[in-house]
Amino acid sequence: MITEPTSFSAESYFATQSSPPNLGQEIQRVREWIQKQVAAGNRVVLVTSGGTTVPLELNVVRFLDNFSAGNRGATSAEYFLKAGYAVIFMHRQFSLQPFSRHYSHSTNPFLDMLEIEEDDNSPDGTPRISVTPEKRAKLLKTLTVYKAVQASGTLFTLTFVTVNDYLWLLRAVSQELSVLRKKAMYYLAAAVSDFFLPKQKMSEHKIQSGKGNLSIEMDQVPKILKTMVDEWTRDGYIVSFQLETDPELLIPKARAALERYGHQIVIGNDLHRRKFEVVFVTPNTGGHQTDGSAQYVETWVRIDPALTYPGIQQIKEIEEDIVDELVKRHTTWIGEPQ
Ligand code: PMT
């Protein structure tokens, strides 16, 4: 295997790595949907969600992955819809999705909600399926919103699997969405792989075992946020996320991202505290610091951890507060009332 590492810029990445085969058709569908949102005067948010895989072979048997289940993205998408936004939900295949997420989790399985009942009126004696009474109210609430969203056509779903799919899709969707200028928001909650194997370095067939250790040298995935800000999004409101496991790194890394990419906001989250605590880091545009010296402003958003236990007891989701705050900030960014 070739082991020379390459440093890809966004430009050289797209010039050398192949686009997913169905990209053109997907983007045509996105374009038509965006035109409808423009005509309706809607704000649109692109929510990216879930992890990305890094295949190790061209005929892929093995790949690297990460932990993200897509909870942040799927939950946030629901709150954006509730706030009146149209949502492009770009998610890793089989990660959580808005609405169905309530029942696809192992803590609240869908089948446990259903009961089989004898039906005396059934001509062939087939039993009826009904919803367990104690689960009915929550299901009805979720289903009602889901049906309303379906009827309004304000949720558009796209899927990716590999980091390559993600990067091509992100570029194409961002460029399409840029027609909305300030009315577009980009909410980048996906956990994107930092390293990958360019197709030119991948083994064609399954890597064979039995020859001792396996060493693979991966290349860095280009940091595409700078190009996204400068070239693809034209005045859009860009929200990136910073995940750390060392709390000491959260604020310095978030500030460094703002400095490097020049976008509007980084939301920092610690892996183990992310369900009840995040920090908004923004450039200081004046007025926040009395001595005027700080370049950045940090705003913590916290909820009581006891309210966040998964399953039917969960009564508060931090994404509600995150989205609420972002909608206010986006309104200020646009310069018009919601
Ligand atoms: O899905 P959950 O289980 O609910 O978890 C949610 C989450 C913890 C994954 C989420 O809240 C989060 O923090 N996502 C970002 C993880 C991260 O640290 O990403 P990053 O450092 O690789 O990238 C920073 C930002 O740039 C991210 O917004 C990412 O989407 C974006 N990025 C990064 C690299 C790249 N090549 N392209 C990108 O768009």
mmCIF file of C-alpha atoms and ligand atoms in Angstrom:
data_model
loop_
_atom_site.group_PDB
_atom_site.id
_atom_site.type_symbol
_atom_site.label_atom_id
_atom_site.label_comp_id
_atom_site.label_asym_id
_atom_site.label_seq_id
_atom_site.Cartn_x
_atom_site.Cartn_y
_atom_site.Cartn_z
ATOM 1 C CA MET A 1 0.000 0.000 0.000
ATOM 2 C CA ILE A 2 1.300 3.502 -0.823
ATOM 3 C CA THR A 3 2.029 5.389 2.394
ATOM 4 C CA GLU A 4 2.938 8.897 1.190
ATOM 5 C CA PRO A 5 0.495 11.278 2.979
ATOM 6 C CA THR A 6 -1.096 13.979 0.866
ATOM 7 C CA SER A 7 -2.383 17.328 2.036
ATOM 8 C CA PHE A 8 -5.693 17.963 0.300
ATOM 9 C CA SER A 9 -7.170 21.400 -0.126
ATOM 10 C CA ALA A 10 -10.912 21.471 -0.722
ATOM 11 C CA GLU A 11 -10.162 22.177 -4.392
ATOM 12 C CA SER A 12 -7.709 19.298 -4.843
ATOM 13 C CA TYR A 13 -10.040 16.980 -2.965
ATOM 14 C CA PHE A 14 -12.926 17.556 -5.367
ATOM 15 C CA ALA A 15 -10.572 17.426 -8.369
ATOM 16 C CA THR A 16 -9.266 13.967 -7.439
ATOM 17 C CA GLN A 17 -12.067 12.122 -5.588
ATOM 18 C CA SER A 18 -15.131 10.858 -7.467
ATOM 19 C CA SER A 19 -18.600 12.191 -6.795
ATOM 20 C CA PRO A 20 -21.344 9.764 -5.680
ATOM 21 C CA PRO A 21 -23.137 8.337 -8.745
ATOM 22 C CA ASN A 22 -26.594 9.764 -7.947
ATOM 23 C CA LEU A 23 -25.445 13.277 -6.969
ATOM 24 C CA GLY A 24 -26.869 14.990 -10.073
ATOM 25 C CA GLN A 25 -30.387 13.583 -9.545
ATOM 26 C CA GLU A 26 -30.329 14.361 -5.827
ATOM 27 C CA ILE A 27 -29.346 17.947 -6.474
ATOM 28 C CA GLN A 28 -32.034 18.398 -9.105
ATOM 29 C CA ARG A 29 -34.607 17.357 -6.458
ATOM 30 C CA VAL A 30 -33.017 19.716 -3.904
ATOM 31 C CA ARG A 31 -33.108 22.598 -6.398
ATOM 32 C CA GLU A 32 -36.818 22.137 -7.091
ATOM 33 C CA TRP A 33 -37.604 21.926 -3.387
ATOM 34 C CA ILE A 34 -35.568 25.076 -2.630
ATOM 35 C CA GLN A 35 -37.444 26.956 -5.367
ATOM 36 C CA LYS A 36 -40.695 26.143 -3.567
ATOM 37 C CA GLN A 37 -39.300 27.422 -0.268
ATOM 38 C CA VAL A 38 -38.105 30.625 -1.926
ATOM 39 C CA ALA A 39 -41.565 31.140 -3.435
ATOM 40 C CA ALA A 40 -43.170 30.547 -0.014
ATOM 41 C CA GLY A 41 -40.786 33.043 1.629
ATOM 42 C CA ASN A 42 -39.502 30.381 4.049
ATOM 43 C CA ARG A 43 -36.270 30.372 5.936
ATOM 44 C CA VAL A 44 -34.350 27.158 5.323
ATOM 45 C CA VAL A 45 -31.894 25.344 7.563
ATOM 46 C CA LEU A 46 -29.547 22.610 6.379
ATOM 47 C CA VAL A 47 -29.056 20.173 9.261
ATOM 48 C CA THR A 48 -26.212 17.665 8.891
ATOM 49 C CA SER A 49 -26.398 14.697 11.216
ATOM 50 C CA GLY A 50 -24.702 11.436 12.165
ATOM 51 C CA GLY A 51 -21.235 10.056 11.578
ATOM 52 C CA THR A 52 -19.396 9.359 8.331
ATOM 53 C CA THR A 53 -17.615 6.150 7.364
ATOM 54 C CA VAL A 54 -14.167 5.798 5.845
ATOM 55 C CA PRO A 55 -13.943 2.733 3.582
ATOM 56 C CA LEU A 56 -10.639 0.853 3.582
ATOM 57 C CA GLU A 57 -11.218 -0.996 0.297
ATOM 58 C CA LEU A 58 -12.805 -0.069 -3.043
ATOM 59 C CA ASN A 59 -14.963 -3.199 -2.826
ATOM 60 C CA VAL A 60 -15.740 -2.245 0.708
ATOM 61 C CA VAL A 61 -15.765 -4.882 3.426
ATOM 62 C CA ARG A 62 -14.120 -2.864 6.201
ATOM 63 C CA PHE A 63 -14.465 0.752 7.199
ATOM 64 C CA LEU A 64 -13.769 3.132 10.085
ATOM 65 C CA ASP A 65 -16.691 4.821 11.762
ATOM 66 C CA ASN A 66 -17.507 7.033 14.743
ATOM 67 C CA PHE A 67 -19.960 7.074 17.622
ATOM 68 C CA SER A 68 -22.548 9.598 16.401
ATOM 69 C CA ALA A 69 -26.119 8.285 16.420
ATOM 70 C CA GLY A 70 -27.559 11.483 14.954
ATOM 71 C CA ASN A 71 -29.571 12.409 18.005
ATOM 72 C CA ARG A 72 -28.505 16.070 18.006
ATOM 73 C CA GLY A 73 -29.347 16.555 14.338
ATOM 74 C CA ALA A 74 -32.667 14.667 14.318
ATOM 75 C CA THR A 75 -33.912 16.382 17.475
ATOM 76 C CA SER A 76 -32.835 19.834 16.315
ATOM 77 C CA ALA A 77 -34.558 19.323 12.954
ATOM 78 C CA GLU A 78 -37.874 18.828 14.769
ATOM 79 C CA TYR A 79 -37.443 22.065 16.725
ATOM 80 C CA PHE A 80 -36.499 23.992 13.580
ATOM 81 C CA LEU A 81 -39.660 22.730 11.879
ATOM 82 C CA LYS A 82 -41.652 23.782 14.926
ATOM 83 C CA ALA A 83 -40.089 27.242 14.681
ATOM 84 C CA GLY A 84 -41.375 27.575 11.102
ATOM 85 C CA TYR A 85 -38.198 26.716 9.217
ATOM 86 C CA ALA A 86 -38.080 24.450 6.193
ATOM 87 C CA VAL A 87 -35.421 21.806 6.842
ATOM 88 C CA ILE A 88 -32.995 19.918 4.635
ATOM 89 C CA PHE A 89 -32.074 16.979 6.814
ATOM 90 C CA MET A 90 -28.824 15.523 5.489
ATOM 91 C CA HIS A 91 -28.069 12.462 7.537
ATOM 92 C CA ARG A 92 -25.992 9.325 7.662
ATOM 93 C CA GLN A 93 -28.051 6.399 6.375
ATOM 94 C CA PHE A 94 -29.720 4.542 9.286
ATOM 95 C CA SER A 95 -28.922 7.251 11.836
ATOM 96 C CA LEU A 96 -31.826 8.755 13.791
ATOM 97 C CA GLN A 97 -34.396 10.794 11.901
ATOM 98 C CA PRO A 98 -36.882 13.447 13.001
ATOM 99 C CA PHE A 99 -40.122 11.967 14.416
ATOM 100 C CA SER A 100 -39.247 8.274 13.918
ATOM 101 C CA ARG A 101 -36.366 8.800 16.390
ATOM 102 C CA HIS A 102 -38.897 8.600 19.239
ATOM 103 C CA TYR A 103 -39.538 4.949 18.431
ATOM 104 C CA SER A 104 -36.363 3.675 16.772
ATOM 105 C CA HIS A 105 -34.318 3.743 19.936
ATOM 106 C CA SER A 106 -33.764 0.560 21.923
ATOM 107 C CA THR A 107 -35.054 2.342 25.049
ATOM 108 C CA ASN A 108 -38.478 2.784 23.454
ATOM 109 C CA PRO A 109 -39.002 0.080 20.831
ATOM 110 C CA PHE A 110 -41.853 0.533 18.386
ATOM 111 C CA LEU A 111 -43.261 -2.991 18.786
ATOM 112 C CA ASP A 112 -43.627 -2.577 22.558
ATOM 113 C CA MET A 113 -46.185 0.112 21.854
ATOM 114 C CA LEU A 114 -48.576 -2.193 19.982
ATOM 115 C CA GLU A 115 -51.155 -4.711 21.160
ATOM 116 C CA ILE A 116 -53.025 -7.491 19.359
ATOM 117 C CA GLU A 117 -56.796 -7.573 20.017
ATOM 118 C CA GLU A 118 -59.506 -9.972 18.947
ATOM 119 C CA ASP A 119 -61.835 -8.341 16.409
ATOM 120 C CA ASP A 120 -65.354 -9.826 16.417
ATOM 121 C CA ASN A 121 -66.289 -7.760 13.350
ATOM 122 C CA SER A 122 -63.451 -9.007 11.187
ATOM 123 C CA PRO A 123 -64.887 -11.214 8.377
ATOM 124 C CA ASP A 124 -61.911 -13.602 8.375
ATOM 125 C CA GLY A 125 -61.199 -13.408 12.111
ATOM 126 C CA THR A 126 -57.995 -11.365 11.657
ATOM 127 C CA PRO A 127 -57.152 -9.633 14.941
ATOM 128 C CA ARG A 128 -56.767 -5.852 15.218
ATOM 129 C CA ILE A 129 -53.578 -3.984 16.101
ATOM 130 C CA SER A 130 -53.974 -1.175 18.597
ATOM 131 C CA VAL A 131 -51.704 1.203 20.511
ATOM 132 C CA THR A 132 -51.082 0.588 24.211
ATOM 133 C CA PRO A 133 -53.272 3.172 26.021
ATOM 134 C CA GLU A 134 -50.423 4.731 28.018
ATOM 135 C CA LYS A 135 -48.389 5.321 24.825
ATOM 136 C CA ARG A 136 -51.269 6.713 22.799
ATOM 137 C CA ALA A 137 -51.049 10.381 23.806
ATOM 138 C CA LYS A 138 -47.360 10.725 22.935
ATOM 139 C CA LEU A 139 -47.760 8.819 19.660
ATOM 140 C CA LEU A 140 -50.731 10.958 18.657
ATOM 141 C CA LYS A 141 -48.760 14.135 19.357
ATOM 142 C CA THR A 142 -45.734 12.956 17.344
ATOM 143 C CA LEU A 143 -47.863 11.575 14.515
ATOM 144 C CA THR A 144 -49.937 14.761 14.245
ATOM 145 C CA VAL A 145 -46.835 16.942 13.824
ATOM 146 C CA TYR A 146 -45.254 14.411 11.453
ATOM 147 C CA LYS A 147 -48.333 14.350 9.212
ATOM 148 C CA ALA A 148 -48.540 18.147 9.207
ATOM 149 C CA VAL A 149 -44.875 18.390 8.191
ATOM 150 C CA GLN A 150 -45.417 15.825 5.443
ATOM 151 C CA ALA A 151 -48.438 17.734 4.156
ATOM 152 C CA SER A 152 -46.556 21.035 4.142
ATOM 153 C CA GLY A 153 -43.519 19.521 2.374
ATOM 154 C CA THR A 154 -41.136 21.442 4.607
ATOM 155 C CA LEU A 155 -38.832 18.507 5.415
ATOM 156 C CA PHE A 156 -36.447 17.285 2.727
ATOM 157 C CA THR A 157 -34.247 14.298 3.514
ATOM 158 C CA LEU A 158 -30.906 13.357 1.979
ATOM 159 C CA THR A 159 -28.602 10.522 2.969
ATOM 160 C CA PHE A 160 -24.869 9.922 2.943
ATOM 161 C CA VAL A 161 -22.694 7.066 4.168
ATOM 162 C CA THR A 162 -19.033 7.807 3.523
ATOM 163 C CA VAL A 163 -17.093 10.980 4.222
ATOM 164 C CA ASN A 164 -16.755 11.339 0.444
ATOM 165 C CA ASP A 165 -20.559 11.263 -0.024
ATOM 166 C CA TYR A 166 -20.864 13.829 2.757
ATOM 167 C CA LEU A 167 -18.364 16.299 1.301
ATOM 168 C CA TRP A 168 -19.802 16.189 -2.225
ATOM 169 C CA LEU A 169 -23.357 16.501 -0.946
ATOM 170 C CA LEU A 170 -22.493 19.310 1.460
ATOM 171 C CA ARG A 171 -20.839 21.343 -1.289
ATOM 172 C CA ALA A 172 -23.671 20.842 -3.770
ATOM 173 C CA VAL A 173 -26.494 21.491 -1.280
ATOM 174 C CA SER A 174 -24.751 24.564 0.168
ATOM 175 C CA GLN A 175 -24.308 26.041 -3.278
ATOM 176 C CA GLU A 176 -27.986 25.472 -4.091
ATOM 177 C CA LEU A 177 -29.096 26.910 -0.758
ATOM 178 C CA SER A 178 -27.008 30.036 -1.227
ATOM 179 C CA VAL A 179 -29.837 31.547 -3.339
ATOM 180 C CA LEU A 180 -31.562 32.219 -0.006
ATOM 181 C CA ARG A 181 -28.610 34.358 1.100
ATOM 182 C CA LYS A 182 -29.133 35.413 4.733
ATOM 183 C CA LYS A 183 -32.332 33.396 5.083
ATOM 184 C CA ALA A 184 -30.334 30.157 4.946
ATOM 185 C CA MET A 185 -28.836 28.589 8.038
ATOM 186 C CA TYR A 186 -26.249 25.793 8.005
ATOM 187 C CA TYR A 187 -26.312 23.667 11.166
ATOM 188 C CA LEU A 188 -23.360 21.297 10.916
ATOM 189 C CA ALA A 189 -23.958 18.718 13.631
ATOM 190 C CA ALA A 190 -22.518 15.753 11.715
ATOM 191 C CA ALA A 191 -19.435 14.114 13.188
ATOM 192 C CA VAL A 192 -17.222 14.159 10.108
ATOM 193 C CA SER A 193 -14.191 11.865 9.846
ATOM 194 C CA ASP A 194 -10.902 13.724 10.084
ATOM 195 C CA PHE A 195 -8.879 11.133 8.164
ATOM 196 C CA PHE A 196 -9.594 9.135 5.025
ATOM 197 C CA LEU A 197 -8.016 6.944 2.369
ATOM 198 C CA PRO A 198 -8.069 8.575 -1.071
ATOM 199 C CA LYS A 199 -9.393 6.191 -3.692
ATOM 200 C CA GLN A 200 -5.961 6.137 -5.368
ATOM 201 C CA LYS A 201 -4.494 4.530 -2.232
ATOM 202 C CA MET A 202 -7.240 2.018 -1.519
ATOM 203 C CA SER A 203 -6.852 -1.680 -2.063
ATOM 204 C CA GLU A 204 -9.283 -2.840 -4.758
ATOM 205 C CA HIS A 205 -10.257 -6.039 -2.951
ATOM 206 C CA LYS A 206 -10.723 -7.075 0.648
ATOM 207 C CA ILE A 207 -7.487 -6.593 2.602
ATOM 208 C CA GLN A 208 -6.199 -10.086 3.334
ATOM 209 C CA SER A 209 -5.237 -11.183 6.809
ATOM 210 C CA GLY A 210 -2.485 -13.632 7.740
ATOM 211 C CA LYS A 211 0.442 -11.381 6.820
ATOM 212 C CA GLY A 212 1.053 -9.830 10.250
ATOM 213 C CA ASN A 213 0.058 -6.351 11.402
ATOM 214 C CA LEU A 214 -1.862 -3.950 9.238
ATOM 215 C CA SER A 215 -0.505 -0.394 8.904
ATOM 216 C CA ILE A 216 -2.513 2.204 7.064
ATOM 217 C CA GLU A 217 -1.501 5.817 6.701
ATOM 218 C CA MET A 218 -4.512 8.014 6.160
ATOM 219 C CA ASP A 219 -4.707 11.496 4.694
ATOM 220 C CA GLN A 220 -6.395 14.433 6.358
ATOM 221 C CA VAL A 221 -9.882 15.280 5.220
ATOM 222 C CA PRO A 222 -9.681 18.912 4.071
ATOM 223 C CA LYS A 223 -11.236 21.415 6.456
ATOM 224 C CA ILE A 224 -13.935 22.575 4.112
ATOM 225 C CA LEU A 225 -15.547 25.124 6.442
ATOM 226 C CA LYS A 226 -13.312 27.939 5.164
ATOM 227 C CA THR A 227 -14.273 27.257 1.549
ATOM 228 C CA MET A 228 -17.880 26.861 2.605
ATOM 229 C CA VAL A 229 -17.865 30.292 4.251
ATOM 230 C CA ASP A 230 -15.917 32.041 1.484
ATOM 231 C CA GLU A 231 -17.287 30.399 -1.647
ATOM 232 C CA TRP A 232 -20.410 28.269 -1.229
ATOM 233 C CA THR A 233 -22.836 30.018 1.092
ATOM 234 C CA ARG A 234 -23.108 33.778 0.346
ATOM 235 C CA ASP A 235 -24.157 35.443 3.640
ATOM 236 C CA GLY A 236 -25.711 32.304 5.151
ATOM 237 C CA TYR A 237 -25.700 31.881 8.933
ATOM 238 C CA ILE A 238 -23.213 29.090 9.685
ATOM 239 C CA VAL A 239 -23.314 27.094 12.904
ATOM 240 C CA SER A 240 -20.557 24.533 13.419
ATOM 241 C CA PHE A 241 -20.116 22.158 16.336
ATOM 242 C CA GLN A 242 -16.989 21.358 18.289
ATOM 243 C CA LEU A 243 -16.866 18.061 20.122
ATOM 244 C CA GLU A 244 -14.193 17.455 22.747
ATOM 245 C CA THR A 245 -13.555 14.936 25.486
ATOM 246 C CA ASP A 246 -11.164 17.231 27.380
ATOM 247 C CA PRO A 247 -13.300 20.132 28.715
ATOM 248 C CA GLU A 248 -10.224 22.373 28.860
ATOM 249 C CA LEU A 249 -10.000 22.310 25.054
ATOM 250 C CA LEU A 250 -13.597 23.226 24.308
ATOM 251 C CA ILE A 251 -13.401 27.022 24.362
ATOM 252 C CA PRO A 252 -9.885 27.387 22.878
ATOM 253 C CA LYS A 253 -10.775 25.043 19.999
ATOM 254 C CA ALA A 254 -14.086 26.802 19.369
ATOM 255 C CA ARG A 255 -12.354 30.182 19.281
ATOM 256 C CA ALA A 256 -9.671 28.822 16.967
ATOM 257 C CA ALA A 257 -12.383 27.547 14.587
ATOM 258 C CA LEU A 258 -14.011 30.996 14.453
ATOM 259 C CA GLU A 259 -10.639 32.599 13.864
ATOM 260 C CA ARG A 260 -9.737 30.146 11.102
ATOM 261 C CA TYR A 261 -13.050 29.896 9.251
ATOM 262 C CA GLY A 262 -14.661 33.281 9.884
ATOM 263 C CA HIS A 263 -18.200 31.976 10.374
ATOM 264 C CA GLN A 264 -20.899 33.066 12.831
ATOM 265 C CA ILE A 265 -21.002 30.603 15.714
ATOM 266 C CA VAL A 266 -19.420 27.477 17.152
ATOM 267 C CA ILE A 267 -21.395 25.349 19.562
ATOM 268 C CA GLY A 268 -19.009 23.510 21.854
ATOM 269 C CA ASN A 269 -20.042 20.250 23.473
ATOM 270 C CA ASP A 270 -18.279 17.797 25.747
ATOM 271 C CA LEU A 271 -18.918 14.153 24.806
ATOM 272 C CA HIS A 272 -20.293 13.173 28.207
ATOM 273 C CA ARG A 273 -22.200 16.383 28.965
ATOM 274 C CA ARG A 274 -23.605 17.114 25.512
ATOM 275 C CA LYS A 275 -27.210 16.230 26.402
ATOM 276 C CA PHE A 276 -27.457 18.856 29.127
ATOM 277 C CA GLU A 277 -24.736 21.444 28.482
ATOM 278 C CA VAL A 278 -23.361 23.276 25.444
ATOM 279 C CA VAL A 279 -21.553 26.561 24.978
ATOM 280 C CA PHE A 280 -22.195 29.102 22.216
ATOM 281 C CA VAL A 281 -18.976 30.822 21.154
ATOM 282 C CA THR A 282 -19.248 33.852 18.882
ATOM 283 C CA PRO A 283 -17.002 36.690 17.765
ATOM 284 C CA ASN A 284 -17.459 39.733 19.984
ATOM 285 C CA THR A 285 -19.159 42.248 17.746
ATOM 286 C CA GLY A 286 -19.148 44.826 20.548
ATOM 287 C CA GLY A 287 -21.116 45.570 23.655
ATOM 288 C CA HIS A 288 -20.630 42.256 25.459
ATOM 289 C CA GLN A 289 -17.431 42.956 27.390
ATOM 290 C CA THR A 290 -17.049 46.006 29.597
ATOM 291 C CA ASP A 291 -13.337 46.419 28.901
ATOM 292 C CA GLY A 292 -13.834 45.797 25.180
ATOM 293 C CA SER A 293 -10.773 43.556 25.095
ATOM 294 C CA ALA A 294 -12.273 40.098 24.603
ATOM 295 C CA GLN A 295 -12.511 38.943 21.025
ATOM 296 C CA TYR A 296 -15.075 36.223 21.724
ATOM 297 C CA VAL A 297 -18.245 35.811 23.754
ATOM 298 C CA GLU A 298 -19.229 32.550 25.459
ATOM 299 C CA THR A 299 -22.821 31.780 26.419
ATOM 300 C CA TRP A 300 -23.542 28.537 28.277
ATOM 301 C CA VAL A 301 -26.830 26.716 27.722
ATOM 302 C CA ARG A 302 -27.648 24.211 30.458
ATOM 303 C CA ILE A 303 -30.606 22.109 31.487
ATOM 304 C CA ASP A 304 -31.076 19.859 34.499
ATOM 305 C CA PRO A 305 -29.413 16.492 33.638
ATOM 306 C CA ALA A 306 -32.178 14.683 35.520
ATOM 307 C CA LEU A 307 -34.637 15.816 32.819
ATOM 308 C CA THR A 308 -32.671 14.196 30.009
ATOM 309 C CA TYR A 309 -32.823 10.482 30.764
ATOM 310 C CA PRO A 310 -33.743 8.735 27.530
ATOM 311 C CA GLY A 311 -37.017 6.973 26.882
ATOM 312 C CA ILE A 312 -40.512 7.849 27.912
ATOM 313 C CA GLN A 313 -39.462 9.772 31.044
ATOM 314 C CA GLN A 314 -37.464 12.303 28.996
ATOM 315 C CA ILE A 315 -39.171 15.628 29.514
ATOM 316 C CA LYS A 316 -36.668 18.168 28.266
ATOM 317 C CA GLU A 317 -34.276 18.229 25.320
ATOM 318 C CA ILE A 318 -31.440 20.734 25.197
ATOM 319 C CA GLU A 319 -31.947 21.081 21.434
ATOM 320 C CA GLU A 320 -35.154 23.002 22.182
ATOM 321 C CA ASP A 321 -33.098 25.730 23.885
ATOM 322 C CA ILE A 322 -30.305 25.572 21.300
ATOM 323 C CA VAL A 323 -32.732 26.061 18.416
ATOM 324 C CA ASP A 324 -34.696 28.745 20.256
ATOM 325 C CA GLU A 325 -31.528 30.766 20.787
ATOM 326 C CA LEU A 326 -30.301 30.221 17.222
ATOM 327 C CA VAL A 327 -33.597 31.361 15.736
ATOM 328 C CA LYS A 328 -33.266 34.641 17.676
ATOM 329 C CA ARG A 329 -29.691 35.107 16.521
ATOM 330 C CA HIS A 330 -30.577 34.236 12.928
ATOM 331 C CA THR A 331 -33.394 36.795 13.024
ATOM 332 C CA THR A 332 -30.895 39.440 14.102
ATOM 333 C CA TRP A 333 -28.537 38.266 11.346
ATOM 334 C CA ILE A 334 -31.240 38.597 8.704
ATOM 335 C CA GLY A 335 -32.269 41.945 10.104
ATOM 336 C CA GLU A 336 -36.014 41.337 9.927
ATOM 337 C CA PRO A 337 -38.660 40.024 12.351
ATOM 338 C CA GLN A 338 -39.548 36.309 12.187
HETATM 339 O O1 PMT B 1 -25.144 12.465 16.991
HETATM 340 P P1 PMT B 1 -25.089 12.582 18.490
HETATM 341 O O2 PMT B 1 -24.803 11.259 19.109
HETATM 342 O O3 PMT B 1 -26.303 13.263 19.054
HETATM 343 O O4 PMT B 1 -23.833 13.534 18.810
HETATM 344 C C1 PMT B 1 -23.855 14.862 18.395
HETATM 345 C C2 PMT B 1 -22.417 15.394 18.173
HETATM 346 C C3 PMT B 1 -21.653 15.337 19.477
HETATM 347 C C4 PMT B 1 -21.702 14.544 17.109
HETATM 348 C C5 PMT B 1 -22.559 16.873 17.671
HETATM 349 O O5 PMT B 1 -23.167 17.650 18.671
HETATM 350 C C6 PMT B 1 -21.175 17.458 17.315
HETATM 351 O O6 PMT B 1 -20.450 17.945 18.158
HETATM 352 N N1 PMT B 1 -20.792 17.407 16.005
HETATM 353 C C7 PMT B 1 -19.485 17.885 15.512
HETATM 354 C C8 PMT B 1 -18.381 16.925 15.879
HETATM 355 C C9 PMT B 1 -17.000 17.513 15.603
HETATM 356 O O7 PMT B 1 -16.229 17.781 16.485
HETATM 357 O O8 PMT B 1 -16.749 17.778 14.394
HETATM 358 P P2 PMT B 1 -15.323 18.284 13.779
HETATM 359 O O9 PMT B 1 -14.405 18.856 14.756
HETATM 360 O O10 PMT B 1 -14.792 17.164 12.955
HETATM 361 O O11 PMT B 1 -15.810 19.422 12.855
HETATM 362 C C10 PMT B 1 -16.205 20.713 13.278
HETATM 363 C C11 PMT B 1 -17.321 21.207 12.386
HETATM 364 O O12 PMT B 1 -16.990 21.259 11.018
HETATM 365 C C12 PMT B 1 -18.549 20.325 12.502
HETATM 366 O O13 PMT B 1 -19.633 21.199 12.558
HETATM 367 C C13 PMT B 1 -18.510 19.456 11.248
HETATM 368 O O14 PMT B 1 -19.832 19.072 10.841
HETATM 369 C C14 PMT B 1 -17.809 20.385 10.251
HETATM 370 N N2 PMT B 1 -16.871 19.701 9.347
HETATM 371 C C15 PMT B 1 -15.743 19.162 9.806
HETATM 372 C C16 PMT B 1 -14.815 18.605 8.953
HETATM 373 C C17 PMT B 1 -15.105 18.598 7.607
HETATM 374 N N3 PMT B 1 -14.238 18.080 6.722
HETATM 375 N N4 PMT B 1 -16.247 19.113 7.170
HETATM 376 C C18 PMT B 1 -17.138 19.660 8.029
HETATM 377 O O15 PMT B 1 -18.203 20.139 7.639
#
